[in-house]
C-alpha angles and dihedrals in degrees: 000000000000090000092051091049091048092052092045092051090046091053090047093052091046090051092054090047092052091046092051091047093050092046095048093046090052091046092050092052093044092052092046092050091047090054091045092053090050089055094071092061118097094243097019118161101216099173096043094049094048092045093049092048093047092051092046093052094040094055092070109107121258121200114235095010135120139167096035111182131174131200127193128197125182131188127106085345135021119240125188121185132185128198121194138172124209124225114264106264114170120026095334095306116147136175128226117216123202121180132169140184128199131193132176118227101251131167101228094204093056090043093054091045090055091052092048091050091050091048092050091050091051092047090048090051093052095054 
């Protein structure tokens, strides 16, 4: 019975770790894309938008987590990183989680127009 409980608790802790990793990776990419989309505006505040979004998404509670920090960098691309420590489960062991999301600042309208132009050139070449 103790072995079964140990395995069950290990699987439970691993499940929470995987959940937290998936959530933070998604949040990092969402914050980076939000900042990247703000970058195409004339007076867009890339850093502020990405930082605000990363803090908003990082404030959602995570089970078994502590010391959540986020860092935002903006330049040619927006990068959002999260660092997180898990609660000590078995014998003082803990896991450190580091996730990051990057996004280039791209004007989606220009990007789609380039693809359409390339598609029309390829279609014109096939005829």
